[in-house]
């Protein structure tokens, strides 16, 4: 892959993890790559590519952005989102939906790209005062972050999709005077229109951004332990291959081989890779 930007600040060189990313256009009917991602110090948007396994030091940032296919020119929105992340990261500024929104709309986009939309899933890792690793998970839309804790046999989803189905689940729980359980979210096999995204980034033309609102993101913090693994991915991965079907990861598994196996599962699925797919895998030492 060719890096699309550089000159990022130097980081602590002490490795705390290994990371690798894969992206592919798949058999998308529009023949476009609408995924983009940010990997440690550069952003990328490639039809097909595999990163080298790379040592990770703290602080670090990893993110994927998926252009919403129902919006025209959404590949430009996903690219703009990860470019904004890169600029904020380079300037050591706080990265959230509001700061990304403000940055991507400082530029007047051409009218034909007005309304182009994209999702986001991102993890930022930092050191706690006691030397342990704290990860902040932020997402908008239906790109997701998963964790495989050391010693467990199941990947755990850490993000709740921003879609109509999950809003209805929250509404029902509120009407019943209860709290929805996380296991109630991100259901599979429901009617397609229930998966309509309710939060996303969008490009605006002229001065319309002045009255537009940033999407509402969801954020949580987790402590990372030695041996844990994190996967950040677009819906072209988790929609076609549920996490229950993903292989486990241990200290001996080659990260590139694991991602290639996942990509092959996407192509071999009933959906036959009908969407772009991007996944970033991190294994902590």
PDB file of C-alpha atoms in Angstrom:
ATOM      1  CA  UNK A   1       0.000   0.000   0.000  1.00  0.00           C
ATOM      2  CA  UNK A   2       1.031   3.579  -0.571  1.00  0.00           C
ATOM      3  CA  UNK A   3       0.834   5.886   2.431  1.00  0.00           C
ATOM      4  CA  UNK A   4      -1.297   8.936   1.760  1.00  0.00           C
ATOM      5  CA  UNK A   5       0.221  11.349   4.263  1.00  0.00           C
ATOM      6  CA  UNK A   6       3.183  11.638   6.606  1.00  0.00           C
ATOM      7  CA  UNK A   7       5.040  13.912   9.025  1.00  0.00           C
ATOM      8  CA  UNK A   8       3.214  12.678  12.108  1.00  0.00           C
ATOM      9  CA  UNK A   9       4.692  13.245  15.571  1.00  0.00           C
ATOM     10  CA  UNK A  10       7.181  10.764  16.920  1.00  0.00           C
ATOM     11  CA  UNK A  11       5.835   8.246  19.410  1.00  0.00           C
ATOM     12  CA  UNK A  12       7.180   6.186  22.250  1.00  0.00           C
ATOM     13  CA  UNK A  13       9.145   3.437  20.526  1.00  0.00           C
ATOM     14  CA  UNK A  14       8.427   0.800  23.187  1.00  0.00           C
ATOM     15  CA  UNK A  15       6.177  -1.781  21.517  1.00  0.00           C
ATOM     16  CA  UNK A  16       3.022  -2.825  23.379  1.00  0.00           C
ATOM     17  CA  UNK A  17       1.229  -4.647  20.534  1.00  0.00           C
ATOM     18  CA  UNK A  18       1.323  -5.894  16.953  1.00  0.00           C
ATOM     19  CA  UNK A  19      -1.203  -4.656  14.389  1.00  0.00           C
ATOM     20  CA  UNK A  20      -2.172  -5.484  10.826  1.00  0.00           C
ATOM     21  CA  UNK A  21      -4.911  -4.309   8.443  1.00  0.00           C
ATOM     22  CA  UNK A  22      -6.607  -5.685   5.345  1.00  0.00           C
ATOM     23  CA  UNK A  23      -8.971  -3.928   2.931  1.00  0.00           C
ATOM     24  CA  UNK A  24     -10.722  -5.094  -0.219  1.00  0.00           C
ATOM     25  CA  UNK A  25     -13.313  -3.779  -2.648  1.00  0.00           C
ATOM     26  CA  UNK A  26     -15.194  -7.050  -2.734  1.00  0.00           C
ATOM     27  CA  UNK A  27     -17.949  -7.622  -5.265  1.00  0.00           C
ATOM     28  CA  UNK A  28     -19.647  -4.291  -4.620  1.00  0.00           C
ATOM     29  CA  UNK A  29     -22.221  -3.692  -7.357  1.00  0.00           C
ATOM     30  CA  UNK A  30     -21.106  -0.072  -7.815  1.00  0.00           C
ATOM     31  CA  UNK A  31     -17.481  -1.134  -8.375  1.00  0.00           C
ATOM     32  CA  UNK A  32     -16.293   1.431  -5.835  1.00  0.00           C
ATOM     33  CA  UNK A  33     -14.098   1.221  -2.763  1.00  0.00           C
ATOM     34  CA  UNK A  34     -16.023   3.261  -0.212  1.00  0.00           C
ATOM     35  CA  UNK A  35     -13.989   2.129   2.821  1.00  0.00           C
ATOM     36  CA  UNK A  36     -11.058   4.120   4.141  1.00  0.00           C
ATOM     37  CA  UNK A  37      -8.938   3.665   7.255  1.00  0.00           C
ATOM     38  CA  UNK A  38      -6.354   5.278   9.497  1.00  0.00           C
ATOM     39  CA  UNK A  39      -3.488   3.049  10.605  1.00  0.00           C
ATOM     40  CA  UNK A  40      -1.178   4.474  13.291  1.00  0.00           C
ATOM     41  CA  UNK A  41       0.211   7.396  11.298  1.00  0.00           C
ATOM     42  CA  UNK A  42      -1.314   7.409   7.807  1.00  0.00           C
ATOM     43  CA  UNK A  43      -4.685   7.171   6.067  1.00  0.00           C
ATOM     44  CA  UNK A  44      -5.466   4.806   3.218  1.00  0.00           C
ATOM     45  CA  UNK A  45      -8.144   4.069   0.650  1.00  0.00           C
ATOM     46  CA  UNK A  46      -7.204   1.065  -1.453  1.00  0.00           C
ATOM     47  CA  UNK A  47      -9.103  -1.433  -3.636  1.00  0.00           C
ATOM     48  CA  UNK A  48      -7.080  -4.299  -2.189  1.00  0.00           C
ATOM     49  CA  UNK A  49      -4.213  -4.345   0.229  1.00  0.00           C
ATOM     50  CA  UNK A  50      -2.569  -5.921   3.249  1.00  0.00           C
ATOM     51  CA  UNK A  51      -0.455  -3.988   5.711  1.00  0.00           C
ATOM     52  CA  UNK A  52       2.772  -5.400   7.040  1.00  0.00           C
ATOM     53  CA  UNK A  53       2.521  -6.555  10.649  1.00  0.00           C
ATOM     54  CA  UNK A  54       3.572  -3.436  12.539  1.00  0.00           C
ATOM     55  CA  UNK A  55       4.727  -2.829  16.093  1.00  0.00           C
ATOM     56  CA  UNK A  56       2.429  -0.516  18.059  1.00  0.00           C
ATOM     57  CA  UNK A  57       3.539   1.948  20.724  1.00  0.00           C
ATOM     58  CA  UNK A  58       1.428   4.292  22.830  1.00  0.00           C
ATOM     59  CA  UNK A  59      -0.288   6.531  22.150  1.00  0.00           C
ATOM     60  CA  UNK A  60      -1.843   5.018  19.034  1.00  0.00           C
ATOM     61  CA  UNK A  61      -4.905   5.521  16.848  1.00  0.00           C
ATOM     62  CA  UNK A  62      -6.640   3.039  14.537  1.00  0.00           C
ATOM     63  CA  UNK A  63      -9.869   3.765  12.668  1.00  0.00           C
ATOM     64  CA  UNK A  64     -12.089   2.600   9.807  1.00  0.00           C
ATOM     65  CA  UNK A  65     -14.678   4.655   7.931  1.00  0.00           C
ATOM     66  CA  UNK A  66     -17.281   3.162   5.598  1.00  0.00           C
ATOM     67  CA  UNK A  67     -18.995   5.246   2.936  1.00  0.00           C
ATOM     68  CA  UNK A  68     -22.768   4.791   3.119  1.00  0.00           C
ATOM     69  CA  UNK A  69     -23.664   3.218  -0.227  1.00  0.00           C
ATOM     70  CA  UNK A  70     -27.107   4.840  -0.390  1.00  0.00           C
ATOM     71  CA  UNK A  71     -25.445   8.270  -0.631  1.00  0.00           C
ATOM     72  CA  UNK A  72     -23.686   9.395  -3.799  1.00  0.00           C
ATOM     73  CA  UNK A  73     -19.892   9.828  -3.779  1.00  0.00           C
ATOM     74  CA  UNK A  74     -19.644   8.409  -0.254  1.00  0.00           C
ATOM     75  CA  UNK A  75     -16.087   7.240  -0.923  1.00  0.00           C
ATOM     76  CA  UNK A  76     -15.109  10.910  -0.664  1.00  0.00           C
ATOM     77  CA  UNK A  77     -16.760  11.245   2.738  1.00  0.00           C
ATOM     78  CA  UNK A  78     -14.994   8.207   4.241  1.00  0.00           C
ATOM     79  CA  UNK A  79     -11.684   9.485   2.884  1.00  0.00           C
ATOM     80  CA  UNK A  80     -12.352  12.938   4.304  1.00  0.00           C
ATOM     81  CA  UNK A  81     -13.147  11.431   7.719  1.00  0.00           C
ATOM     82  CA  UNK A  82      -9.854   9.525   7.996  1.00  0.00           C
ATOM     83  CA  UNK A  83      -7.904  12.502   6.636  1.00  0.00           C
ATOM     84  CA  UNK A  84      -9.472  14.619   9.376  1.00  0.00           C
ATOM     85  CA  UNK A  85      -8.487  12.026  11.983  1.00  0.00           C
ATOM     86  CA  UNK A  86      -4.949  12.156  10.654  1.00  0.00           C
ATOM     87  CA  UNK A  87      -4.815  15.929  10.898  1.00  0.00           C
ATOM     88  CA  UNK A  88      -6.253  15.970  14.429  1.00  0.00           C
ATOM     89  CA  UNK A  89      -3.863  13.207  15.493  1.00  0.00           C
ATOM     90  CA  UNK A  90      -0.922  15.028  13.972  1.00  0.00           C
ATOM     91  CA  UNK A  91      -1.893  18.208  15.816  1.00  0.00           C
ATOM     92  CA  UNK A  92      -2.412  16.230  19.045  1.00  0.00           C
ATOM     93  CA  UNK A  93      -5.991  17.447  19.350  1.00  0.00           C
ATOM     94  CA  UNK A  94      -8.984  15.664  20.850  1.00  0.00           C
ATOM     95  CA  UNK A  95     -10.638  13.374  18.294  1.00  0.00           C
ATOM     96  CA  UNK A  96     -14.423  13.009  18.507  1.00  0.00           C
ATOM     97  CA  UNK A  97     -17.350  13.335  16.132  1.00  0.00           C
ATOM     98  CA  UNK A  98     -17.611  17.084  16.751  1.00  0.00           C
ATOM     99  CA  UNK A  99     -13.945  17.825  15.996  1.00  0.00           C
ATOM    100  CA  UNK A 100     -14.053  15.592  12.886  1.00  0.00           C
ATOM    101  CA  UNK A 101     -17.301  17.229  11.732  1.00  0.00           C
ATOM    102  CA  UNK A 102     -15.877  20.717  12.130  1.00  0.00           C
ATOM    103  CA  UNK A 103     -12.724  19.822  10.248  1.00  0.00           C
ATOM    104  CA  UNK A 104     -14.315  18.006   7.295  1.00  0.00           C
ATOM    105  CA  UNK A 105     -16.701  20.898   6.717  1.00  0.00           C
ATOM    106  CA  UNK A 106     -14.116  23.652   6.811  1.00  0.00           C
ATOM    107  CA  UNK A 107     -13.608  22.859   3.136  1.00  0.00           C
ATOM    108  CA  UNK A 108     -16.316  23.649   0.616  1.00  0.00           C
ATOM    109  CA  UNK A 109     -17.095  20.382  -1.104  1.00  0.00           C
ATOM    110  CA  UNK A 110     -18.470  20.280  -4.630  1.00  0.00           C
ATOM    111  CA  UNK A 111     -22.255  20.304  -4.858  1.00  0.00           C
ATOM    112  CA  UNK A 112     -22.359  16.812  -6.377  1.00  0.00           C
ATOM    113  CA  UNK A 113     -20.825  15.439  -3.145  1.00  0.00           C
ATOM    114  CA  UNK A 114     -23.371  17.139  -0.910  1.00  0.00           C
ATOM    115  CA  UNK A 115     -24.893  14.536   1.402  1.00  0.00           C
ATOM    116  CA  UNK A 116     -22.157  11.945   0.904  1.00  0.00           C
ATOM    117  CA  UNK A 117     -22.114  10.000   4.175  1.00  0.00           C
ATOM    118  CA  UNK A 118     -19.803   7.703   6.124  1.00  0.00           C
ATOM    119  CA  UNK A 119     -19.520   5.797   9.403  1.00  0.00           C
ATOM    120  CA  UNK A 120     -16.625   5.510  11.845  1.00  0.00           C
ATOM    121  CA  UNK A 121     -15.138   3.036  14.311  1.00  0.00           C
ATOM    122  CA  UNK A 122     -11.975   4.083  16.143  1.00  0.00           C
ATOM    123  CA  UNK A 123      -9.736   3.045  19.016  1.00  0.00           C
ATOM    124  CA  UNK A 124      -7.209   5.339  20.696  1.00  0.00           C
ATOM    125  CA  UNK A 125      -4.758   3.779  23.134  1.00  0.00           C
ATOM    126  CA  UNK A 126      -2.956   5.608  25.946  1.00  0.00           C
ATOM    127  CA  UNK A 127      -1.101   4.761  29.125  1.00  0.00           C
ATOM    128  CA  UNK A 128      -2.787   4.958  32.514  1.00  0.00           C
ATOM    129  CA  UNK A 129      -0.829   6.512  35.373  1.00  0.00           C
ATOM    130  CA  UNK A 130      -0.011   3.015  36.629  1.00  0.00           C
ATOM    131  CA  UNK A 131       1.471   1.983  33.277  1.00  0.00           C
ATOM    132  CA  UNK A 132      -1.490  -0.078  32.091  1.00  0.00           C
ATOM    133  CA  UNK A 133      -3.135   0.586  28.731  1.00  0.00           C
ATOM    134  CA  UNK A 134      -6.416   2.479  28.450  1.00  0.00           C
ATOM    135  CA  UNK A 135      -8.350   2.280  25.179  1.00  0.00           C
ATOM    136  CA  UNK A 136     -11.057   4.732  24.160  1.00  0.00           C
ATOM    137  CA  UNK A 137     -13.564   3.253  21.705  1.00  0.00           C
ATOM    138  CA  UNK A 138     -15.547   5.720  19.589  1.00  0.00           C
ATOM    139  CA  UNK A 139     -18.009   4.937  16.809  1.00  0.00           C
ATOM    140  CA  UNK A 140     -20.663   6.469  14.579  1.00  0.00           C
ATOM    141  CA  UNK A 141     -23.024   4.291  12.532  1.00  0.00           C
ATOM    142  CA  UNK A 142     -22.538   0.548  12.044  1.00  0.00           C
ATOM    143  CA  UNK A 143     -18.774   0.089  11.815  1.00  0.00           C
ATOM    144  CA  UNK A 144     -17.762  -1.880  14.897  1.00  0.00           C
ATOM    145  CA  UNK A 145     -15.039  -2.691  17.431  1.00  0.00           C
ATOM    146  CA  UNK A 146     -14.652  -6.186  18.911  1.00  0.00           C
ATOM    147  CA  UNK A 147     -12.460  -7.531  21.716  1.00  0.00           C
ATOM    148  CA  UNK A 148     -11.136 -11.019  22.360  1.00  0.00           C
ATOM    149  CA  UNK A 149      -9.954 -11.092  25.965  1.00  0.00           C
ATOM    150  CA  UNK A 150      -7.105 -13.427  26.807  1.00  0.00           C
ATOM    151  CA  UNK A 151      -8.368 -16.852  27.817  1.00  0.00           C
ATOM    152  CA  UNK A 152     -11.859 -16.407  26.381  1.00  0.00           C
ATOM    153  CA  UNK A 153     -13.382 -18.293  23.445  1.00  0.00           C
ATOM    154  CA  UNK A 154     -15.693 -15.640  22.017  1.00  0.00           C
ATOM    155  CA  UNK A 155     -15.219 -12.254  20.384  1.00  0.00           C
ATOM    156  CA  UNK A 156     -17.188  -9.549  22.197  1.00  0.00           C
ATOM    157  CA  UNK A 157     -18.744  -6.600  20.350  1.00  0.00           C
ATOM    158  CA  UNK A 158     -18.021  -3.317  22.145  1.00  0.00           C
ATOM    159  CA  UNK A 159     -20.192  -1.017  19.999  1.00  0.00           C
ATOM    160  CA  UNK A 160     -23.942  -0.568  19.585  1.00  0.00           C
ATOM    161  CA  UNK A 161     -24.875   0.204  15.985  1.00  0.00           C
ATOM    162  CA  UNK A 162     -26.592   3.525  15.415  1.00  0.00           C
ATOM    163  CA  UNK A 163     -29.561   2.187  13.485  1.00  0.00           C
ATOM    164  CA  UNK A 164     -33.352   2.155  13.590  1.00  0.00           C
ATOM    165  CA  UNK A 165     -33.534  -1.342  15.070  1.00  0.00           C
ATOM    166  CA  UNK A 166     -31.472  -0.457  18.129  1.00  0.00           C
ATOM    167  CA  UNK A 167     -33.435   2.760  18.619  1.00  0.00           C
ATOM    168  CA  UNK A 168     -36.645   0.717  18.657  1.00  0.00           C
ATOM    169  CA  UNK A 169     -35.104  -1.631  21.234  1.00  0.00           C
ATOM    170  CA  UNK A 170     -34.244   1.360  23.443  1.00  0.00           C
ATOM    171  CA  UNK A 171     -37.724   2.804  22.970  1.00  0.00           C
ATOM    172  CA  UNK A 172     -39.409  -0.468  23.944  1.00  0.00           C
ATOM    173  CA  UNK A 173     -37.223  -0.823  27.038  1.00  0.00           C
ATOM    174  CA  UNK A 174     -38.015   2.750  28.067  1.00  0.00           C
ATOM    175  CA  UNK A 175     -41.746   2.145  27.669  1.00  0.00           C
ATOM    176  CA  UNK A 176     -41.427  -0.918  29.900  1.00  0.00           C
ATOM    177  CA  UNK A 177     -39.431   1.025  32.478  1.00  0.00           C
ATOM    178  CA  UNK A 178     -36.377  -1.168  32.013  1.00  0.00           C
ATOM    179  CA  UNK A 179     -32.868  -0.955  30.583  1.00  0.00           C
ATOM    180  CA  UNK A 180     -32.022  -2.761  27.360  1.00  0.00           C
ATOM    181  CA  UNK A 181     -29.249  -5.328  27.689  1.00  0.00           C
ATOM    182  CA  UNK A 182     -26.289  -5.024  25.359  1.00  0.00           C
ATOM    183  CA  UNK A 183     -27.059  -8.519  24.068  1.00  0.00           C
ATOM    184  CA  UNK A 184     -30.373  -7.155  22.742  1.00  0.00           C
ATOM    185  CA  UNK A 185     -28.570  -4.890  20.278  1.00  0.00           C
ATOM    186  CA  UNK A 186     -27.088  -5.575  16.831  1.00  0.00           C
ATOM    187  CA  UNK A 187     -29.565  -8.351  16.073  1.00  0.00           C
ATOM    188  CA  UNK A 188     -29.244 -10.325  12.859  1.00  0.00           C
ATOM    189  CA  UNK A 189     -31.796 -11.600  10.370  1.00  0.00           C
ATOM    190  CA  UNK A 190     -34.295  -8.740  10.765  1.00  0.00           C
ATOM    191  CA  UNK A 191     -35.982  -6.728   8.009  1.00  0.00           C
ATOM    192  CA  UNK A 192     -33.472  -4.751   5.974  1.00  0.00           C
ATOM    193  CA  UNK A 193     -35.016  -1.323   6.539  1.00  0.00           C
ATOM    194  CA  UNK A 194     -34.533  -1.746  10.302  1.00  0.00           C
ATOM    195  CA  UNK A 195     -30.791  -1.485   9.726  1.00  0.00           C
ATOM    196  CA  UNK A 196     -31.066   2.063   8.354  1.00  0.00           C
ATOM    197  CA  UNK A 197     -28.272   4.142   9.890  1.00  0.00           C
ATOM    198  CA  UNK A 198     -29.410   6.934  12.185  1.00  0.00           C
ATOM    199  CA  UNK A 199     -26.017   8.593  12.771  1.00  0.00           C
ATOM    200  CA  UNK A 200     -23.269   9.294  10.215  1.00  0.00           C
ATOM    201  CA  UNK A 201     -20.906  11.958   8.976  1.00  0.00           C
ATOM    202  CA  UNK A 202     -22.036  13.886   5.904  1.00  0.00           C
ATOM    203  CA  UNK A 203     -20.359  16.299   3.519  1.00  0.00           C
ATOM    204  CA  UNK A 204     -22.018  19.653   2.971  1.00  0.00           C
ATOM    205  CA  UNK A 205     -21.713  22.152   0.152  1.00  0.00           C
ATOM    206  CA  UNK A 206     -21.300  25.938   0.306  1.00  0.00           C
ATOM    207  CA  UNK A 207     -22.070  27.340   3.771  1.00  0.00           C
ATOM    208  CA  UNK A 208     -24.712  24.790   4.748  1.00  0.00           C
ATOM    209  CA  UNK A 209     -22.295  23.218   7.233  1.00  0.00           C
ATOM    210  CA  UNK A 210     -22.776  26.239   9.474  1.00  0.00           C
ATOM    211  CA  UNK A 211     -26.256  25.009  10.367  1.00  0.00           C
ATOM    212  CA  UNK A 212     -25.502  21.276  10.273  1.00  0.00           C
ATOM    213  CA  UNK A 213     -24.950  19.222  13.402  1.00  0.00           C
ATOM    214  CA  UNK A 214     -22.188  16.765  14.125  1.00  0.00           C
ATOM    215  CA  UNK A 215     -23.349  13.146  14.360  1.00  0.00           C
ATOM    216  CA  UNK A 216     -23.830  11.794  17.849  1.00  0.00           C
ATOM    217  CA  UNK A 217     -21.021   9.378  18.593  1.00  0.00           C
ATOM    218  CA  UNK A 218     -20.856   6.699  21.276  1.00  0.00           C
ATOM    219  CA  UNK A 219     -17.717   6.310  23.340  1.00  0.00           C
ATOM    220  CA  UNK A 220     -16.465   4.023  26.086  1.00  0.00           C
ATOM    221  CA  UNK A 221     -13.165   3.263  27.782  1.00  0.00           C
ATOM    222  CA  UNK A 222     -11.706  -0.149  28.518  1.00  0.00           C
ATOM    223  CA  UNK A 223      -8.507  -1.393  30.126  1.00  0.00           C
ATOM    224  CA  UNK A 224      -6.365  -3.596  27.920  1.00  0.00           C
ATOM    225  CA  UNK A 225      -4.571  -6.613  29.326  1.00  0.00           C
ATOM    226  CA  UNK A 226      -1.658  -8.565  27.941  1.00  0.00           C
ATOM    227  CA  UNK A 227      -2.885 -11.127  25.418  1.00  0.00           C
ATOM    228  CA  UNK A 228      -6.054  -9.215  24.515  1.00  0.00           C
ATOM    229  CA  UNK A 229      -6.970  -8.674  20.858  1.00  0.00           C
ATOM    230  CA  UNK A 230      -9.016  -5.925  19.219  1.00  0.00           C
ATOM    231  CA  UNK A 231     -10.659  -5.934  15.786  1.00  0.00           C
ATOM    232  CA  UNK A 232     -11.929  -2.706  14.179  1.00  0.00           C
ATOM    233  CA  UNK A 233     -14.025  -3.361  11.077  1.00  0.00           C
ATOM    234  CA  UNK A 234     -16.647  -2.133   8.616  1.00  0.00           C
ATOM    235  CA  UNK A 235     -20.003  -3.833   8.085  1.00  0.00           C
ATOM    236  CA  UNK A 236     -18.670  -5.564   4.982  1.00  0.00           C
ATOM    237  CA  UNK A 237     -16.944  -7.862   7.494  1.00  0.00           C
ATOM    238  CA  UNK A 238     -19.387  -8.414  10.361  1.00  0.00           C
ATOM    239  CA  UNK A 239     -22.562  -8.443   8.221  1.00  0.00           C
ATOM    240  CA  UNK A 240     -21.309 -11.384   6.167  1.00  0.00           C
ATOM    241  CA  UNK A 241     -19.277 -13.302   8.742  1.00  0.00           C
ATOM    242  CA  UNK A 242     -20.648 -13.062  12.316  1.00  0.00           C
ATOM    243  CA  UNK A 243     -18.028 -12.879  15.041  1.00  0.00           C
ATOM    244  CA  UNK A 244     -19.049 -16.349  16.262  1.00  0.00           C
ATOM    245  CA  UNK A 245     -17.400 -17.683  13.101  1.00  0.00           C
ATOM    246  CA  UNK A 246     -14.120 -15.819  13.500  1.00  0.00           C
ATOM    247  CA  UNK A 247     -11.057 -17.798  14.476  1.00  0.00           C
ATOM    248  CA  UNK A 248      -9.431 -17.151  17.838  1.00  0.00           C
ATOM    249  CA  UNK A 249      -6.056 -15.434  18.102  1.00  0.00           C
ATOM    250  CA  UNK A 250      -3.121 -16.497  20.228  1.00  0.00           C
ATOM    251  CA  UNK A 251       0.518 -15.481  20.431  1.00  0.00           C
ATOM    252  CA  UNK A 252       1.587 -17.860  17.679  1.00  0.00           C
ATOM    253  CA  UNK A 253      -0.935 -16.969  14.980  1.00  0.00           C
ATOM    254  CA  UNK A 254       0.324 -14.832  12.108  1.00  0.00           C
ATOM    255  CA  UNK A 255      -1.886 -11.724  11.936  1.00  0.00           C
ATOM    256  CA  UNK A 256      -1.727 -11.530   8.150  1.00  0.00           C
ATOM    257  CA  UNK A 257      -2.800 -15.166   7.804  1.00  0.00           C
ATOM    258  CA  UNK A 258      -5.691 -14.563  10.216  1.00  0.00           C
ATOM    259  CA  UNK A 259      -6.944 -11.594   8.188  1.00  0.00           C
ATOM    260  CA  UNK A 260      -6.600 -13.467   4.897  1.00  0.00           C
ATOM    261  CA  UNK A 261      -8.709 -16.278   6.369  1.00  0.00           C
ATOM    262  CA  UNK A 262     -11.332 -13.725   7.421  1.00  0.00           C
ATOM    263  CA  UNK A 263     -11.366 -12.196   3.934  1.00  0.00           C
ATOM    264  CA  UNK A 264     -11.812 -15.656   2.399  1.00  0.00           C
ATOM    265  CA  UNK A 265     -14.732 -16.288   4.762  1.00  0.00           C
ATOM    266  CA  UNK A 266     -16.352 -13.077   3.503  1.00  0.00           C
ATOM    267  CA  UNK A 267     -15.994 -14.210  -0.125  1.00  0.00           C
ATOM    268  CA  UNK A 268     -17.223 -17.723   0.708  1.00  0.00           C
ATOM    269  CA  UNK A 269     -20.260 -16.442   2.634  1.00  0.00           C
ATOM    270  CA  UNK A 270     -23.800 -16.421   1.267  1.00  0.00           C
ATOM    271  CA  UNK A 271     -23.341 -12.720   0.599  1.00  0.00           C
ATOM    272  CA  UNK A 272     -20.278 -13.413  -1.571  1.00  0.00           C
ATOM    273  CA  UNK A 273     -18.505 -10.213  -0.508  1.00  0.00           C
ATOM    274  CA  UNK A 274     -21.252  -7.942  -1.837  1.00  0.00           C
ATOM    275  CA  UNK A 275     -19.703  -5.022   0.061  1.00  0.00           C
ATOM    276  CA  UNK A 276     -16.286  -3.511   0.659  1.00  0.00           C
ATOM    277  CA  UNK A 277     -14.479  -4.928   3.675  1.00  0.00           C
ATOM    278  CA  UNK A 278     -11.833  -3.466   5.973  1.00  0.00           C
ATOM    279  CA  UNK A 279     -10.478  -4.909   9.224  1.00  0.00           C
ATOM    280  CA  UNK A 280      -7.667  -3.886  11.582  1.00  0.00           C
ATOM    281  CA  UNK A 281      -6.429  -6.533  13.993  1.00  0.00           C
ATOM    282  CA  UNK A 282      -4.368  -5.708  17.106  1.00  0.00           C
ATOM    283  CA  UNK A 283      -2.762  -8.258  19.454  1.00  0.00           C
ATOM    284  CA  UNK A 284      -1.394  -6.848  22.690  1.00  0.00           C
ATOM    285  CA  UNK A 285       1.867  -8.232  24.074  1.00  0.00           C
TER     286      UNK A 285
END
